Amino acid sequence: MPQALSDAEAAQLLKSLTLPPLPQSLAEFRRAKAAGADLADMSDLIGRDLSLAAAVLKIANSPAFASRQLNNLQDAVMVLGADNLDMVVTSVTLKNAIPLAPILRAFWDDATQIAAIASHLARRWNLIKPEQAYLFCLFRDCGIPVLTQRFPAYIATLARAMEDPANFIRIEMDSRSTSHVVVGYLLARSWFMPSAMNEAILHHHDFDQLGDDELLEPESARLITLARLAEYLLFSRLRRDADPHWPHIQAAILAELGFDISLMSELTEVATDALK
């Protein structure tokens, strides 16, 4: 079970890793938001980056937001609002900051679909802020491409760990003396993400901690379980892939979220709607 890192421990680990720095576009956006910039100013700022502008328009025109076709960036910014804009800017800059090895070519596509499902579940059942659920799903496993970029041989470790999800972190630690949860935690912390999200990244394989508020903050537990449920719905219910670990953690996850197994069909329908 990973423990929260002290500043000294984090500094020591960072000596052996090269983490993507906080992108300038994200830093500028956060400064503008903190300074109380209005949506028109935010629109001008986003318009300087074509990839950001395209992402904002795409999200604003998605079924979750659009009541009409939006072709103007300012209209899209108005529809989304500041918190959803923060989600879009952070997610786009994260994806751009971490190049993927060819073997991980589907990594961001899968993470984005899981994020879409989690945010829809969060909104439908008022579980947590949807934008927080979305961002957590993107950051949750971001340590994997970082480790792959730094240590190409990590791909073999990853393959072994994926075959034995209950021992995923132990396999990583035995091979590399660190793990994707630690690296993801360090990256999120260096990007000044919320503390509950950082804790959730560090502990998102620790399902035995669920339900113990002294070991895991309730908000972190909610993020962890919501993302794992979204992952199960995507891969097992929609893609029909096997998830041998799910039977061992299903009860704890559903209990944490206040769900009953009888809801599974409705949860699957929400997941399907999220990907339209």
mmCIF file of C-alpha atoms in Angstrom:
data_model
loop_
_atom_site.group_PDB
_atom_site.id
_atom_site.type_symbol
_atom_site.label_atom_id
_atom_site.label_comp_id
_atom_site.label_asym_id
_atom_site.label_seq_id
_atom_site.Cartn_x
_atom_site.Cartn_y
_atom_site.Cartn_z
ATOM 1 C CA MET A 1 0.000 0.000 0.000
ATOM 2 C CA PRO A 2 1.658 3.280 -1.067
ATOM 3 C CA GLN A 3 1.999 5.961 1.575
ATOM 4 C CA ALA A 4 1.799 9.705 1.090
ATOM 5 C CA LEU A 5 5.243 11.042 0.237
ATOM 6 C CA SER A 6 7.065 13.683 2.196
ATOM 7 C CA ASP A 7 8.640 16.588 0.315
ATOM 8 C CA ALA A 8 12.077 15.004 0.802
ATOM 9 C CA GLU A 9 10.925 11.635 -0.541
ATOM 10 C CA ALA A 10 9.232 13.290 -3.507
ATOM 11 C CA ALA A 11 12.384 15.286 -4.294
ATOM 12 C CA GLN A 12 14.479 12.101 -4.196
ATOM 13 C CA LEU A 13 12.161 10.292 -6.598
ATOM 14 C CA LEU A 14 12.043 13.247 -8.950
ATOM 15 C CA LYS A 15 15.817 13.026 -9.395
ATOM 16 C CA SER A 16 15.341 9.779 -11.329
ATOM 17 C CA LEU A 17 12.279 10.900 -13.287
ATOM 18 C CA THR A 18 11.551 13.593 -15.818
ATOM 19 C CA LEU A 19 7.996 14.754 -15.245
ATOM 20 C CA PRO A 20 6.230 17.049 -17.700
ATOM 21 C CA PRO A 21 6.259 20.564 -16.222
ATOM 22 C CA LEU A 22 3.068 22.527 -15.675
ATOM 23 C CA PRO A 23 2.180 23.760 -19.196
ATOM 24 C CA GLN A 24 2.282 27.508 -19.710
ATOM 25 C CA SER A 25 -1.197 27.565 -21.227
ATOM 26 C CA LEU A 26 -2.652 25.872 -18.145
ATOM 27 C CA ALA A 27 -0.738 28.160 -15.790
ATOM 28 C CA GLU A 28 -1.996 31.232 -17.674
ATOM 29 C CA PHE A 29 -5.563 29.972 -17.612
ATOM 30 C CA ARG A 30 -5.425 29.306 -13.874
ATOM 31 C CA ARG A 31 -3.968 32.747 -13.190
ATOM 32 C CA ALA A 32 -6.743 34.369 -15.223
ATOM 33 C CA LYS A 33 -9.410 32.335 -13.431
ATOM 34 C CA ALA A 34 -7.960 33.143 -10.000
ATOM 35 C CA ALA A 35 -7.844 36.831 -10.905
ATOM 36 C CA GLY A 36 -11.543 36.773 -11.701
ATOM 37 C CA ALA A 37 -11.242 37.080 -15.471
ATOM 38 C CA ASP A 38 -14.606 37.107 -17.206
ATOM 39 C CA LEU A 39 -15.567 34.516 -19.792
ATOM 40 C CA ALA A 40 -14.770 36.877 -22.682
ATOM 41 C CA ASP A 41 -11.174 37.190 -21.465
ATOM 42 C CA MET A 42 -10.968 33.425 -21.015
ATOM 43 C CA SER A 43 -12.237 32.971 -24.553
ATOM 44 C CA ASP A 44 -9.470 35.246 -25.881
ATOM 45 C CA LEU A 45 -6.877 33.301 -23.886
ATOM 46 C CA ILE A 46 -8.103 29.910 -25.112
ATOM 47 C CA GLY A 47 -8.320 31.172 -28.690
ATOM 48 C CA ARG A 48 -4.536 31.566 -28.781
ATOM 49 C CA ASP A 49 -4.160 27.755 -28.734
ATOM 50 C CA LEU A 50 -5.889 26.001 -31.630
ATOM 51 C CA SER A 51 -5.977 22.597 -29.904
ATOM 52 C CA LEU A 52 -7.613 24.123 -26.836
ATOM 53 C CA ALA A 53 -10.118 26.072 -28.905
ATOM 54 C CA ALA A 54 -11.067 22.944 -30.871
ATOM 55 C CA ALA A 55 -11.501 20.924 -27.680
ATOM 56 C CA VAL A 56 -13.693 23.596 -26.092
ATOM 57 C CA LEU A 57 -15.948 23.690 -29.161
ATOM 58 C CA LYS A 58 -16.146 19.892 -29.280
ATOM 59 C CA ILE A 59 -17.116 19.564 -25.609
ATOM 60 C CA ALA A 60 -19.589 22.445 -25.786
ATOM 61 C CA ASN A 61 -21.288 20.769 -28.757
ATOM 62 C CA SER A 62 -21.510 17.378 -27.019
ATOM 63 C CA PRO A 63 -24.937 16.061 -25.921
ATOM 64 C CA ALA A 64 -24.182 16.918 -22.289
ATOM 65 C CA PHE A 65 -24.078 20.650 -23.021
ATOM 66 C CA ALA A 66 -25.349 21.685 -26.420
ATOM 67 C CA SER A 67 -28.939 22.596 -27.064
ATOM 68 C CA ARG A 68 -27.939 24.006 -30.445
ATOM 69 C CA GLN A 69 -24.949 23.888 -32.770
ATOM 70 C CA LEU A 70 -22.210 26.233 -31.531
ATOM 71 C CA ASN A 71 -19.708 27.571 -34.062
ATOM 72 C CA ASN A 72 -18.340 30.477 -32.039
ATOM 73 C CA LEU A 73 -15.688 30.020 -29.354
ATOM 74 C CA GLN A 74 -17.177 32.728 -27.148
ATOM 75 C CA ASP A 75 -20.569 31.004 -27.205
ATOM 76 C CA ALA A 76 -18.908 27.693 -26.355
ATOM 77 C CA VAL A 77 -17.082 29.278 -23.414
ATOM 78 C CA MET A 78 -20.339 30.771 -22.149
ATOM 79 C CA VAL A 79 -22.104 27.395 -22.357
ATOM 80 C CA LEU A 80 -19.350 25.537 -20.502
ATOM 81 C CA GLY A 81 -18.596 27.991 -17.698
ATOM 82 C CA ALA A 82 -15.371 28.383 -15.733
ATOM 83 C CA ASP A 83 -15.235 24.962 -14.019
ATOM 84 C CA ASN A 84 -15.837 22.975 -17.195
ATOM 85 C CA LEU A 85 -13.333 25.160 -19.026
ATOM 86 C CA ASP A 86 -10.783 24.269 -16.357
ATOM 87 C CA MET A 87 -11.521 20.583 -17.019
ATOM 88 C CA VAL A 88 -11.053 20.973 -20.778
ATOM 89 C CA VAL A 89 -7.852 23.024 -20.548
ATOM 90 C CA THR A 90 -6.310 20.660 -17.992
ATOM 91 C CA SER A 91 -7.220 17.514 -19.925
ATOM 92 C CA VAL A 92 -5.948 18.818 -23.266
ATOM 93 C CA THR A 93 -2.658 20.049 -21.822
ATOM 94 C CA LEU A 94 -2.153 16.747 -19.967
ATOM 95 C CA LYS A 95 -2.591 14.707 -23.135
ATOM 96 C CA ASN A 96 -0.273 17.006 -25.080
ATOM 97 C CA ALA A 97 2.377 16.920 -22.336
ATOM 98 C CA ILE A 98 2.848 13.137 -22.270
ATOM 99 C CA PRO A 99 3.817 11.495 -25.575
ATOM 100 C CA LEU A 100 2.704 7.887 -25.935
ATOM 101 C CA ALA A 101 4.729 4.875 -26.982
ATOM 102 C CA PRO A 102 3.145 3.094 -29.990
ATOM 103 C CA ILE A 103 2.029 0.205 -27.775
ATOM 104 C CA LEU A 104 -0.037 2.671 -25.700
ATOM 105 C CA ARG A 105 -1.709 4.313 -28.700
ATOM 106 C CA ALA A 106 -5.203 3.712 -27.262
ATOM 107 C CA PHE A 107 -4.297 4.984 -23.777
ATOM 108 C CA TRP A 108 -5.865 8.460 -23.965
ATOM 109 C CA ASP A 109 -8.873 7.231 -25.953
ATOM 110 C CA ASP A 110 -9.670 4.675 -23.249
ATOM 111 C CA ALA A 111 -9.015 7.134 -20.418
ATOM 112 C CA THR A 112 -11.244 9.737 -22.086
ATOM 113 C CA GLN A 113 -14.119 7.282 -22.476
ATOM 114 C CA ILE A 114 -13.795 6.180 -18.851
ATOM 115 C CA ALA A 115 -13.767 9.858 -17.857
ATOM 116 C CA ALA A 116 -16.908 10.563 -19.880
ATOM 117 C CA ILE A 117 -18.741 7.667 -18.214
ATOM 118 C CA ALA A 118 -17.576 8.649 -14.723
ATOM 119 C CA SER A 119 -18.638 12.269 -15.163
ATOM 120 C CA HIS A 120 -22.082 11.176 -16.409
ATOM 121 C CA LEU A 121 -22.499 8.857 -13.424
ATOM 122 C CA ALA A 122 -21.394 11.638 -11.091
ATOM 123 C CA ARG A 123 -23.959 14.033 -12.563
ATOM 124 C CA ARG A 124 -26.782 11.493 -12.727
ATOM 125 C CA TRP A 125 -26.485 10.425 -9.074
ATOM 126 C CA ASN A 126 -24.949 13.625 -7.656
ATOM 127 C CA LEU A 127 -21.911 11.700 -6.436
ATOM 128 C CA ILE A 128 -19.178 14.309 -6.870
ATOM 129 C CA LYS A 129 -18.438 17.246 -9.161
ATOM 130 C CA PRO A 130 -18.515 15.797 -12.703
ATOM 131 C CA GLU A 131 -15.475 17.793 -13.815
ATOM 132 C CA GLN A 132 -13.460 16.404 -10.890
ATOM 133 C CA ALA A 133 -14.469 12.862 -11.790
ATOM 134 C CA TYR A 134 -13.457 13.503 -15.408
ATOM 135 C CA LEU A 135 -10.017 14.878 -14.539
ATOM 136 C CA PHE A 136 -9.289 12.128 -12.043
ATOM 137 C CA CYS A 137 -9.911 9.472 -14.688
ATOM 138 C CA LEU A 138 -7.348 11.147 -16.951
ATOM 139 C CA PHE A 139 -4.711 11.559 -14.228
ATOM 140 C CA ARG A 140 -5.396 8.191 -12.557
ATOM 141 C CA ASP A 141 -3.011 6.122 -14.700
ATOM 142 C CA CYS A 142 -0.882 8.900 -16.231
ATOM 143 C CA GLY A 143 2.154 7.437 -14.481
ATOM 144 C CA ILE A 144 2.078 4.555 -16.979
ATOM 145 C CA PRO A 145 3.076 6.552 -20.098
ATOM 146 C CA VAL A 146 5.563 8.573 -18.012
ATOM 147 C CA LEU A 147 7.281 5.381 -16.844
ATOM 148 C CA THR A 148 7.167 3.930 -20.357
ATOM 149 C CA GLN A 149 8.849 7.042 -21.723
ATOM 150 C CA ARG A 150 11.554 7.003 -19.028
ATOM 151 C CA PHE A 151 12.079 3.216 -18.912
ATOM 152 C CA PRO A 152 11.194 1.422 -22.191
ATOM 153 C CA ALA A 153 11.576 -1.951 -20.453
ATOM 154 C CA TYR A 154 8.679 -0.979 -18.197
ATOM 155 C CA ILE A 155 6.341 -2.275 -20.937
ATOM 156 C CA ALA A 156 7.246 -5.848 -19.924
ATOM 157 C CA THR A 157 6.519 -5.015 -16.273
ATOM 158 C CA LEU A 158 3.203 -3.476 -17.272
ATOM 159 C CA ALA A 159 2.215 -6.613 -19.205
ATOM 160 C CA ARG A 160 2.898 -8.807 -16.155
ATOM 161 C CA ALA A 161 1.025 -6.443 -13.847
ATOM 162 C CA MET A 162 -2.029 -6.325 -16.095
ATOM 163 C CA GLU A 163 -2.229 -10.118 -15.949
ATOM 164 C CA ASP A 164 -2.377 -9.952 -12.138
ATOM 165 C CA PRO A 165 -4.321 -6.779 -11.204
ATOM 166 C CA ALA A 166 -4.592 -7.700 -7.533
ATOM 167 C CA ASN A 167 -0.776 -7.494 -7.311
ATOM 168 C CA PHE A 168 -0.273 -4.699 -9.861
ATOM 169 C CA ILE A 169 1.644 -2.355 -7.550
ATOM 170 C CA ARG A 170 3.792 -5.092 -5.988
ATOM 171 C CA ILE A 171 4.899 -6.241 -9.451
ATOM 172 C CA GLU A 172 5.850 -2.687 -10.397
ATOM 173 C CA MET A 173 7.708 -2.103 -7.145
ATOM 174 C CA ASP A 174 9.646 -5.364 -7.455
ATOM 175 C CA SER A 175 10.740 -4.399 -10.955
ATOM 176 C CA ARG A 176 11.276 -0.620 -10.747
ATOM 177 C CA SER A 177 11.197 0.287 -7.041
ATOM 178 C CA THR A 178 8.387 2.662 -7.889
ATOM 179 C CA SER A 179 4.947 2.417 -9.471
ATOM 180 C CA HIS A 180 2.594 4.275 -11.762
ATOM 181 C CA VAL A 181 0.506 5.401 -8.776
ATOM 182 C CA VAL A 182 3.494 7.130 -7.185
ATOM 183 C CA VAL A 183 4.549 8.733 -10.470
ATOM 184 C CA GLY A 184 0.989 9.858 -11.215
ATOM 185 C CA TYR A 185 0.702 11.277 -7.707
ATOM 186 C CA LEU A 186 3.939 13.243 -8.164
ATOM 187 C CA LEU A 187 2.810 14.610 -11.513
ATOM 188 C CA ALA A 188 -0.608 15.660 -10.225
ATOM 189 C CA ARG A 189 0.967 17.281 -7.175
ATOM 190 C CA SER A 190 3.479 19.174 -9.305
ATOM 191 C CA TRP A 191 0.557 20.426 -11.430
ATOM 192 C CA PHE A 192 -1.192 21.633 -8.248
ATOM 193 C CA MET A 193 -4.214 19.384 -8.583
ATOM 194 C CA PRO A 194 -6.602 19.123 -5.581
ATOM 195 C CA SER A 195 -5.262 17.130 -2.630
ATOM 196 C CA ALA A 196 -8.191 14.679 -2.675
ATOM 197 C CA MET A 197 -7.389 13.853 -6.295
ATOM 198 C CA ASN A 198 -3.695 13.387 -5.524
ATOM 199 C CA GLU A 199 -4.537 11.000 -2.682
ATOM 200 C CA ALA A 200 -6.949 9.109 -4.919
ATOM 201 C CA ILE A 201 -4.268 8.652 -7.584
ATOM 202 C CA LEU A 202 -1.832 7.291 -4.991
ATOM 203 C CA HIS A 203 -4.371 4.821 -3.576
ATOM 204 C CA HIS A 204 -6.524 3.873 -6.547
ATOM 205 C CA HIS A 205 -5.505 0.204 -6.287
ATOM 206 C CA ASP A 206 -6.097 0.046 -2.520
ATOM 207 C CA PHE A 207 -9.657 -1.223 -2.489
ATOM 208 C CA ASP A 208 -9.177 -2.664 1.011
ATOM 209 C CA GLN A 209 -9.127 0.902 2.360
ATOM 210 C CA LEU A 210 -12.618 1.721 1.151
ATOM 211 C CA GLY A 211 -15.019 2.564 3.942
ATOM 212 C CA ASP A 212 -12.301 3.534 6.446
ATOM 213 C CA ASP A 213 -12.295 7.338 6.634
ATOM 214 C CA GLU A 214 -9.133 7.283 8.762
ATOM 215 C CA LEU A 215 -7.179 5.624 5.955
ATOM 216 C CA LEU A 216 -8.782 7.287 2.930
ATOM 217 C CA GLU A 217 -10.644 10.581 2.662
ATOM 218 C CA PRO A 218 -14.288 10.100 1.570
ATOM 219 C CA GLU A 219 -13.835 12.290 -1.522
ATOM 220 C CA SER A 220 -10.797 10.284 -2.586
ATOM 221 C CA ALA A 221 -12.679 7.024 -2.045
ATOM 222 C CA ARG A 222 -15.546 8.331 -4.151
ATOM 223 C CA LEU A 223 -13.189 9.244 -7.010
ATOM 224 C CA ILE A 224 -11.471 5.847 -6.886
ATOM 225 C CA THR A 225 -14.677 3.822 -6.906
ATOM 226 C CA LEU A 226 -16.437 5.929 -9.509
ATOM 227 C CA ALA A 227 -13.515 5.607 -11.924
ATOM 228 C CA ARG A 228 -13.211 1.864 -11.368
ATOM 229 C CA LEU A 229 -16.944 1.390 -11.945
ATOM 230 C CA ALA A 230 -16.710 3.440 -15.149
ATOM 231 C CA GLU A 231 -13.782 1.264 -16.269
ATOM 232 C CA TYR A 232 -15.782 -1.898 -15.627
ATOM 233 C CA LEU A 233 -18.818 -0.548 -17.487
ATOM 234 C CA LEU A 234 -16.713 0.396 -20.510
ATOM 235 C CA PHE A 235 -14.661 -2.744 -20.880
ATOM 236 C CA SER A 236 -16.907 -5.488 -19.526
ATOM 237 C CA ARG A 237 -20.461 -4.283 -20.097
ATOM 238 C CA LEU A 238 -19.975 -2.375 -23.366
ATOM 239 C CA ARG A 239 -16.918 -4.027 -24.965
ATOM 240 C CA ARG A 240 -17.546 -7.471 -23.444
ATOM 241 C CA ASP A 241 -13.950 -7.883 -22.252
ATOM 242 C CA ALA A 242 -13.286 -10.058 -19.212
ATOM 243 C CA ASP A 243 -12.496 -8.346 -15.896
ATOM 244 C CA PRO A 244 -11.326 -11.120 -13.542
ATOM 245 C CA HIS A 245 -10.602 -8.660 -10.732
ATOM 246 C CA TRP A 246 -14.125 -7.183 -10.664
ATOM 247 C CA PRO A 247 -15.853 -9.959 -8.643
ATOM 248 C CA HIS A 248 -13.343 -9.397 -5.828
ATOM 249 C CA ILE A 249 -13.951 -5.637 -5.576
ATOM 250 C CA GLN A 250 -17.527 -5.211 -6.812
ATOM 251 C CA ALA A 251 -19.194 -5.287 -3.384
ATOM 252 C CA ALA A 252 -16.825 -2.708 -1.881
ATOM 253 C CA ILE A 253 -17.159 -0.372 -4.863
ATOM 254 C CA LEU A 254 -20.946 -0.503 -5.043
ATOM 255 C CA ALA A 255 -21.223 -0.050 -1.266
ATOM 256 C CA GLU A 256 -18.984 3.029 -1.327
ATOM 257 C CA LEU A 257 -21.125 4.594 -4.051
ATOM 258 C CA GLY A 258 -24.422 3.591 -2.434
ATOM 259 C CA PHE A 259 -25.393 1.406 -5.389
ATOM 260 C CA ASP A 260 -27.059 -1.989 -5.475
ATOM 261 C CA ILE A 261 -26.305 -4.733 -7.995
ATOM 262 C CA SER A 262 -29.873 -4.302 -9.293
ATOM 263 C CA LEU A 263 -28.807 -0.914 -10.717
ATOM 264 C CA MET A 264 -26.290 -2.447 -13.099
ATOM 265 C CA SER A 265 -28.559 -2.300 -16.145
ATOM 266 C CA GLU A 266 -29.322 1.373 -15.526
ATOM 267 C CA LEU A 267 -25.625 2.115 -14.943
ATOM 268 C CA THR A 268 -24.858 0.458 -18.273
ATOM 269 C CA GLU A 269 -27.465 2.597 -20.016
ATOM 270 C CA VAL A 270 -25.901 5.762 -18.556
ATOM 271 C CA ALA A 271 -22.478 4.578 -19.736
ATOM 272 C CA THR A 272 -23.848 4.014 -23.223
ATOM 273 C CA ASP A 273 -25.385 7.502 -23.305
ATOM 274 C CA ALA A 274 -22.089 9.028 -22.130
ATOM 275 C CA LEU A 275 -20.300 7.764 -25.236
ATOM 276 C CA LYS A 276 -22.809 9.006 -27.806
#
